[in-house]
Amino acid sequence: MFNSEYRKEAENRLKGKVDTYNQTLDSVKDSIEYLYDVRESSNRSIELAMDVLNSYRNVPETLKIQLERIELLYQNYTNLKQEAEEQYKKDYAQAGGTVAAGALAGAGVATLAPSVAMAFATTFGTASTGTAISALTGAAATNAALAWLGGGAVAAGGGGMIAGEALLGLAGPIGWVIGGAALVGGGLLANSKNKEAAETANKRAAKVEREIKKLVNKDYEIRNQAELTRADSDGLLELVLDEDYSSWPEDFQELSNEQKYKLGTLRNATLAAAENINAILDKNGKFKKVSLG
């Protein structure tokens, strides 16, 4: 048939791009979980440092303000994890302990652990609307949870075609929620003429390629943030463990200048670590400090 080879090549190209997209998506998911593990380790270091920093009385007002900032950041991170776990449990219960009918391809709240939900929540912080996920209810909450869990992987359909024409509607906090008409064997491409179908497939392949590049950039940013967080956490833990703070005077005013300097270094390192574990990946694929109002 005229242009049949052209069509076949275009369809294979599209399928290849989609396969690459899904592989890249898997890498991003792994990076997000790695970042969460690093943040959890950093959070434990922050807790140890806070025990030291809060053990002194008669602390100057300027230092109290910094300590309050650290406490707020610590609570923000803790609350976000709790909200994510609670929402996970609600969605799981609403789904009857199974993947809800009509759920996005590839994932459901019943198929992944709560820690994964917390990993996504602490990386992105909010639902696609910008609303805190904990504030959502019903279907909106379920969709948001599925979006956290990577429900938007592009799925292969029958006959070598691709399921999910909206490919990458980029609606979710991660940017990979699928919607729209399915392009399976009896779908739009199958009912098109060879040349028209080939041109459509090529356009979609180009779009998938652009989304792959976005995902690759996100993967790099997430991994880079994880390494920065790990370095800060390791440095903070070293500051906590390398000094016998219990032998110091409990009154800040009685500390020597050297002790005050060391305590200031510990405080600054704790603040940096607390800001790191709260940094959110924004829509531009860059991490930014969280605003606490």
XYZ file of C-alpha atoms in Angstrom:
293
model
C 0.000 0.000 0.000
C 1.223 3.495 -0.881
C 3.180 5.112 1.991
C 2.712 2.029 4.156
C 6.455 1.812 4.903
C 6.523 5.513 5.769
C 3.659 4.933 8.169
C 5.264 1.867 9.739
C 8.552 3.710 10.299
C 6.727 6.637 11.912
C 4.721 4.370 14.205
C 7.861 2.486 15.246
C 9.613 5.791 15.878
C 6.751 6.917 18.098
C 6.697 3.653 20.016
C 10.460 3.880 20.512
C 10.132 7.411 21.894
C 7.366 6.329 24.238
C 9.476 3.420 25.483
C 12.326 5.834 26.165
C 9.926 8.213 27.908
C 8.700 5.460 30.235
C 12.247 4.319 30.976
C 13.210 7.884 31.801
C 10.114 8.200 33.968
C 11.197 5.127 35.922
C 14.587 6.747 36.471
C 12.917 9.905 37.787
C 10.813 7.846 40.191
C 13.957 6.122 41.471
C 15.637 9.499 41.911
C 12.666 10.827 43.882
C 12.770 7.853 46.236
C 16.538 8.273 46.605
C 16.069 11.951 47.462
C 13.482 10.992 50.075
C 15.860 8.474 51.683
C 18.575 11.140 51.841
C 16.134 13.642 53.315
C 15.059 11.192 55.972
C 18.697 10.669 56.943
C 19.213 14.433 57.017
C 16.090 14.846 59.135
C 17.558 12.542 61.765
C 20.726 14.652 61.825
C 18.589 17.781 62.220
C 16.797 16.231 65.198
C 20.122 15.539 66.916
C 21.325 19.082 66.224
C 18.063 20.574 67.501
C 18.508 18.691 70.786
C 21.851 20.444 71.211
C 20.689 23.894 70.072
C 17.626 23.862 72.323
C 19.563 22.840 75.436
C 20.832 26.351 76.277
C 19.081 29.064 78.250
C 19.502 32.841 77.986
C 19.956 32.671 74.236
C 20.022 36.114 72.499
C 16.827 37.122 70.666
C 18.480 37.029 67.244
C 19.476 33.417 67.810
C 15.995 32.523 69.066
C 14.565 33.720 65.760
C 16.892 31.403 63.836
C 16.012 28.494 66.111
C 12.319 29.183 65.546
C 12.916 29.133 61.785
C 14.597 25.729 62.090
C 11.683 24.428 64.175
C 9.141 25.693 61.620
C 11.013 23.996 58.768
C 11.272 20.781 60.735
C 7.531 20.835 61.480
C 6.675 21.686 57.869
C 8.527 18.615 56.622
C 7.013 16.411 59.327
C 3.492 17.668 58.636
C 3.820 17.125 54.884
C 4.810 13.501 55.441
C 1.920 12.971 57.817
C -0.551 14.546 55.390
C 0.732 12.371 52.561
C 0.415 9.205 54.620
C -3.097 10.115 55.797
C -4.221 10.900 52.244
C -2.731 7.635 51.032
C -4.734 5.720 53.641
C -7.956 7.525 52.700
C -7.491 6.843 48.993
C -6.591 3.233 49.674
C -9.738 2.787 51.755
C -11.925 4.521 49.154
C -10.536 2.198 46.502
C -11.544 -0.778 48.638
C -7.945 -1.861 48.981
C -7.592 -2.227 45.225
C -6.809 -0.038 42.257
C -9.947 2.004 41.614
C -11.806 1.427 38.373
C -10.818 3.951 35.762
C -7.530 4.777 37.461
C -4.744 6.107 35.313
C -2.687 3.469 33.532
C 0.135 1.879 35.428
C -0.477 2.815 39.071
C -2.943 2.968 41.906
C -2.740 3.764 45.562
C -3.070 0.074 46.410
C 0.030 -0.903 44.489
C 2.679 1.258 46.154
C 3.828 1.811 49.728
C 2.955 4.948 51.736
C 6.639 5.856 51.749
C 6.433 6.347 47.982
C 3.544 8.768 48.414
C 5.621 10.652 50.972
C 8.591 10.701 48.612
C 6.515 12.384 45.899
C 4.777 14.710 48.348
C 8.039 15.971 49.851
C 9.519 16.539 46.389
C 6.586 18.435 44.873
C 4.617 19.575 47.891
C 1.290 20.340 46.236
C -1.251 19.004 43.776
C -1.299 20.247 40.194
C -3.661 23.074 41.130
C -1.222 24.399 43.688
C -3.553 23.268 46.475
C -1.988 21.375 49.347
C -2.847 17.743 48.709
C -4.037 17.362 52.294
C -6.769 19.927 51.570
C -8.244 17.929 48.696
C -11.060 15.443 49.122
C -12.863 12.792 47.141
C -12.002 12.348 43.473
C -9.647 15.327 43.496
C -7.621 13.744 46.271
C -7.574 10.375 44.544
C -6.386 11.907 41.278
C -3.708 13.891 43.081
C -2.487 10.804 44.904
C -2.351 8.850 41.663
C -0.428 11.694 40.097
C 2.105 11.570 42.913
C 2.501 7.876 42.354
C 3.420 8.211 38.715
C 0.095 7.191 37.212
C 0.930 8.951 33.982
C 3.342 6.538 32.388
C 2.511 6.205 28.690
C 1.190 2.702 27.977
C 1.600 0.592 24.852
C -1.667 -0.504 23.241
C -2.648 -3.148 20.732
C -1.198 -3.395 17.260
C 1.940 -1.497 18.176
C -0.084 1.702 18.664
C 0.075 4.007 21.673
C -2.578 4.334 24.372
C -3.116 7.870 25.584
C -3.387 10.577 22.935
C -2.995 13.455 25.432
C 0.429 12.142 26.021
C 1.772 14.238 28.404
C -0.938 16.671 29.171
C 1.475 17.855 31.887
C -1.306 18.383 34.388
C 0.191 16.812 37.469
C 2.838 17.991 39.921
C 5.272 15.630 38.257
C 4.173 16.592 34.778
C 3.143 13.264 33.333
C -0.583 12.737 33.768
C -2.324 11.065 30.811
C -5.792 11.888 29.523
C -7.742 12.073 26.284
C -8.649 9.560 23.585
C -6.857 6.230 23.371
C -4.828 5.544 20.251
C -5.124 1.783 20.110
C -5.721 -0.466 17.156
C -9.162 0.923 16.251
C -8.306 4.501 17.187
C -7.549 7.648 15.280
C -4.279 6.564 13.720
C -5.714 3.235 12.610
C -8.539 4.989 10.796
C -6.270 7.485 9.052
C -4.640 7.250 5.650
C -1.027 6.138 5.663
C 0.555 9.521 4.995
C -1.727 11.321 7.419
C -1.142 8.716 10.123
C 2.626 8.858 9.590
C 2.687 12.643 9.881
C 0.578 12.495 13.045
C 2.866 9.848 14.544
C 5.948 11.926 13.718
C 4.461 15.010 15.367
C 3.666 13.010 18.477
C 7.134 11.486 18.490
C 8.591 14.991 18.416
C 6.384 15.979 21.346
C 7.432 12.917 23.331
C 11.069 13.743 22.616
C 10.581 17.217 24.102
C 9.015 15.671 27.192
C 11.910 13.214 27.489
C 14.314 16.144 27.627
C 12.233 17.741 30.381
C 12.265 14.505 32.361
C 16.023 14.112 31.910
C 16.498 17.624 33.282
C 14.235 16.862 36.236
C 16.124 13.651 36.903
C 19.397 15.596 36.978
C 17.997 18.254 39.310
C 16.565 15.678 41.705
C 19.796 13.683 41.840
C 21.819 16.870 42.272
C 19.548 18.000 45.112
C 19.960 14.608 46.763
C 23.755 14.873 46.654
C 23.715 18.431 48.012
C 21.396 17.316 50.804
C 23.586 14.326 51.609
C 26.705 16.507 51.795
C 24.995 18.981 54.134
C 23.612 16.149 56.253
C 26.997 14.463 56.578
C 28.605 17.767 57.536
C 25.893 18.458 60.110
C 26.193 15.008 61.664
C 29.949 15.489 61.952
C 29.423 18.789 63.790
C 27.006 17.102 66.200
C 29.190 14.093 66.967
C 32.638 15.684 67.027
C 31.939 17.871 70.061
C 30.948 16.975 73.638
C 28.281 19.633 74.047
C 27.065 18.017 77.278
C 30.229 19.256 79.017
C 29.510 22.891 78.095
C 27.768 25.379 80.425
C 23.975 25.317 80.004
C 23.790 29.111 80.105
C 24.605 30.605 76.698
C 26.098 33.676 78.361
C 28.685 31.512 80.124
C 30.000 29.946 76.922
C 33.442 30.914 75.694
C 33.766 32.835 72.418
C 35.032 29.656 70.748
C 32.043 27.680 72.023
C 29.636 30.372 70.833
C 31.325 30.284 67.427
C 31.000 26.498 67.218
C 27.378 26.690 68.276
C 26.781 29.318 65.586
C 28.353 27.031 62.991
C 26.105 24.192 64.119
C 23.059 26.442 63.978
C 23.842 27.622 60.437
C 24.446 24.060 59.265
C 21.157 22.926 60.820
C 19.245 25.749 59.133
C 20.781 24.896 55.748
C 19.890 21.225 56.182
C 16.316 22.069 57.223
C 15.893 24.277 54.159
C 17.238 21.490 51.944
C 14.776 18.853 53.091
C 11.926 21.303 52.444
C 13.028 22.453 48.992
C 10.314 21.859 46.380
C 10.774 21.073 42.687
C 8.805 23.800 40.886
C 7.086 23.751 37.492
C 10.313 24.915 35.843
C 12.180 21.867 37.117
C 14.233 23.778 39.688
C 14.344 23.377 43.444
C 13.320 26.390 45.488
C 13.123 27.099 49.208
C 9.715 26.609 50.754
C 7.782 29.701 51.827
C 6.385 29.420 55.333
C 4.359 32.609 55.110
